[in-house]
C-alpha positions as CSV (number, residue, x, y, z in Angstrom):
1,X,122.9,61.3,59.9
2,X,124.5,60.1,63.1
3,X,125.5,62.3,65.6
4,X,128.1,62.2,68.6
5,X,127.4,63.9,72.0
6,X,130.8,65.2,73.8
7,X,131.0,64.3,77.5
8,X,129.7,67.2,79.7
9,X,133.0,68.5,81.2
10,X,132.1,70.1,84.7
11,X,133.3,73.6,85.2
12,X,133.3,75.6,88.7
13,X,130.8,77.9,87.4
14,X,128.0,75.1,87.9
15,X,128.5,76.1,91.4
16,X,127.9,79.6,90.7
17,X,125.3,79.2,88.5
18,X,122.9,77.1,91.1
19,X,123.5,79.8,93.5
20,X,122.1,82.5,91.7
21,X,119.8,80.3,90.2
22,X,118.5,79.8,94.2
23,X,118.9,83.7,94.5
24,X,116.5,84.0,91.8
25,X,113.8,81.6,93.4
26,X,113.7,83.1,96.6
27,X,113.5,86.6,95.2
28,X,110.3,85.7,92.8
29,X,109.1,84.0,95.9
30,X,109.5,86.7,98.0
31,X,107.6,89.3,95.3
32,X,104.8,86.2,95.0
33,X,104.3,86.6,98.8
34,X,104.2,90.7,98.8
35,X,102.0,91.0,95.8
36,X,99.5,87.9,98.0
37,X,99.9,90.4,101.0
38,X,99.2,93.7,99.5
39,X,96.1,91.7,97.8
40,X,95.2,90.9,101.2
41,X,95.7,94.6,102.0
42,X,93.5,96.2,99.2
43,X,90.9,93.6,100.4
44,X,90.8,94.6,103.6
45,X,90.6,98.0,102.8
46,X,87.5,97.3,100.7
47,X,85.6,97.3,103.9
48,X,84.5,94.1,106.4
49,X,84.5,96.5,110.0
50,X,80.6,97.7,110.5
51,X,81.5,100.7,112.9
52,X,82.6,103.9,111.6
53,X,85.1,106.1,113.6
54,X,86.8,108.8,112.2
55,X,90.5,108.5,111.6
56,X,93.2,109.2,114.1
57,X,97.2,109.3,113.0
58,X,99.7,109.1,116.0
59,X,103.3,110.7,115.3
60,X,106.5,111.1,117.1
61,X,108.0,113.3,117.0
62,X,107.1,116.0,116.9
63,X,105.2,115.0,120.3
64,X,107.3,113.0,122.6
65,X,104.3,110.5,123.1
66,X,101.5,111.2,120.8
67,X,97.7,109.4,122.0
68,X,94.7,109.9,120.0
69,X,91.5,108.6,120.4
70,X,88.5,109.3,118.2
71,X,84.9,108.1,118.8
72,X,86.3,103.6,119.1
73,X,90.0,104.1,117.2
74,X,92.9,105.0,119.3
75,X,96.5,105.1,118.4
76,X,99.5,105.6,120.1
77,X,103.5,106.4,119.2
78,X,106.2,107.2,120.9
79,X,109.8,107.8,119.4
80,X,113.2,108.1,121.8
81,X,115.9,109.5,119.5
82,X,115.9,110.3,115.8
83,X,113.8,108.0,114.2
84,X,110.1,107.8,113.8
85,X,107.0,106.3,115.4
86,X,104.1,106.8,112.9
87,X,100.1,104.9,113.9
88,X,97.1,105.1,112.4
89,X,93.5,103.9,113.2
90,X,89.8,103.6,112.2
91,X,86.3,101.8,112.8
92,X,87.5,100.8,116.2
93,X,91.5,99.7,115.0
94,X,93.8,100.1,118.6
95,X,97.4,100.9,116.6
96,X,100.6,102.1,118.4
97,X,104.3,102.5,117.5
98,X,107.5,102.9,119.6
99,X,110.6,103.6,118.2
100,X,114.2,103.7,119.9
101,X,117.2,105.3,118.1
102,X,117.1,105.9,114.4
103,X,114.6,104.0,113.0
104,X,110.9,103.6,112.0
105,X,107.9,102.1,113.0
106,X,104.8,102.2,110.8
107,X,101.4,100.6,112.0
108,X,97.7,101.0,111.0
109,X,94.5,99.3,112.2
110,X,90.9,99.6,111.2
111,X,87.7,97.4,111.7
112,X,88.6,96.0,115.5
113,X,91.9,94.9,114.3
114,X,95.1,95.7,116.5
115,X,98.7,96.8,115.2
116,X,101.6,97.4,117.4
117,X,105.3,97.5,115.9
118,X,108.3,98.1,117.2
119,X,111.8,99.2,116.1
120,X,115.2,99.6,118.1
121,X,118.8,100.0,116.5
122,X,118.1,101.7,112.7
123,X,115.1,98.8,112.7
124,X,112.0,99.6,110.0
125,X,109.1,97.6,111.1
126,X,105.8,97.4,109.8
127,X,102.3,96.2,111.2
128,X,98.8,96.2,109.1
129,X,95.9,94.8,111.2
130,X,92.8,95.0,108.8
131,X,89.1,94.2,109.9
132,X,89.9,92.2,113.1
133,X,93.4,91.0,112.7
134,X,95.8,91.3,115.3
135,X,99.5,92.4,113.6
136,X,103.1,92.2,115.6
137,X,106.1,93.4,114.3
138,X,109.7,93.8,115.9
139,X,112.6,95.2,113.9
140,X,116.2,95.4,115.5
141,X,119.7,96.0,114.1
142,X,118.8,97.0,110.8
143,X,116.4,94.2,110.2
144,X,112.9,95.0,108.1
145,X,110.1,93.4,109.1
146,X,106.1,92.9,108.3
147,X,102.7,92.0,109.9
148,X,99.7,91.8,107.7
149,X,96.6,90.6,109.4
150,X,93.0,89.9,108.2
151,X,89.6,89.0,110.0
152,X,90.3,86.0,112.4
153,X,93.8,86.0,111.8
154,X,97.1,87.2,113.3
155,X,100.8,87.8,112.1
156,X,104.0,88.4,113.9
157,X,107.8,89.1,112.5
158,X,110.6,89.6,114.0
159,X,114.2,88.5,114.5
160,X,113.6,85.2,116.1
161,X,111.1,84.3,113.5
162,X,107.5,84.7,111.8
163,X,104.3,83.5,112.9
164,X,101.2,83.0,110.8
165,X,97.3,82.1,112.3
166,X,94.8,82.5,110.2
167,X,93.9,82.1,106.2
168,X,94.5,86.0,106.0
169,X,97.8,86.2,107.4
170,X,101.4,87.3,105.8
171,X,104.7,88.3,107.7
172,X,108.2,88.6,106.4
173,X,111.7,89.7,107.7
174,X,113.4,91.0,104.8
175,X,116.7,91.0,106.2
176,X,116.6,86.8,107.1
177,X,114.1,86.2,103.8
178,X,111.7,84.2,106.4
179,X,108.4,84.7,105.7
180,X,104.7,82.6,106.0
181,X,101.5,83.1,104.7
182,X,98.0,82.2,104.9
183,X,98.5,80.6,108.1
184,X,101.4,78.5,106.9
């Protein structure tokens, strides 16, 4: 009927334990913030741009410095070196790449939004401007980075940080784990 408690002995794996217990959190807050971005995205996609160009895709190579330019969307990209510079626009989105070494650079814009990446040293960036956002992204050394950017809002990562304006706003370096979004 009565019971006895031992003393809690403290072991070195407490230590451990916390650790990948942190590991854990930012990892589920890292997947909460790219499933909020790519809800974002889908949104975005669902139409808020009133003009209607036809779609342009930039790539390089195989073109050493690819333009396009399609009714109001443009793109540009532009790729020194083995990697790839890969932009794509619509209703009125201004997109464009650049790549230096081996690498990638991915950007799109639609609905008046602008996207430009940029990716140097085996870098991957990323830039999604989607019915009026404006999107930056800057990858170096490895690093992966992200830009998403809605209507009214604007989104920059790169190695010195992330930037977030706007409610419809999400950036993230994968390689440092910084991240914002929603203007935070």
């Amino acid at each position: 009927m009565f019971s006895v408690s031992l003393p809690r002995t403290v072991s070195s794996n407490s230590s451990s334990a916390r650790t990948f217990s942190r590991f854990g959190s930012r990892i589920a807050r890292t997947a909460a913030i790219f499933a909020i971005g790519s809800g974002l995205t889908v949104a975005a996609f669902a139409g808020t741009a009133t003009a209607s160009a036809a779609p342009v895709t930039c790539v390089s190579p195989p073109s050493a410095n690819d333009i396009q330019v399609s009714d109001t969307a443009s793109c540009g990209a532009t790729s020194n070196g083995p990697g790839t510079a890969t932009a794509g626009a619509a209703d009125s989105g201004t997109a464009v790449s650049v790549n230096d070494g081996p690498g990638a650079t991915n950007t799109y814009a639609n609905g008046y939004g602008v996207a430009l990446g940029a990716s140097k040293n085996a870098g991957t960036a990323y830039a999604l401007a989607l019915g009026g956002g404006i999107a930056h992204s800057w990858a170096d050394a490895g690093q992966t980075t992200l830009a998403v950017a809605g209507w009214g809002s604007g989104a920059t990562s790169e190695a010195r940080g992330v930037d977030c304006v706007g409610p419809l706003s999400l950036a993230l370096n994968l390689t440092s784990g910084q991240f914002c979004v929603l203007g935070s």
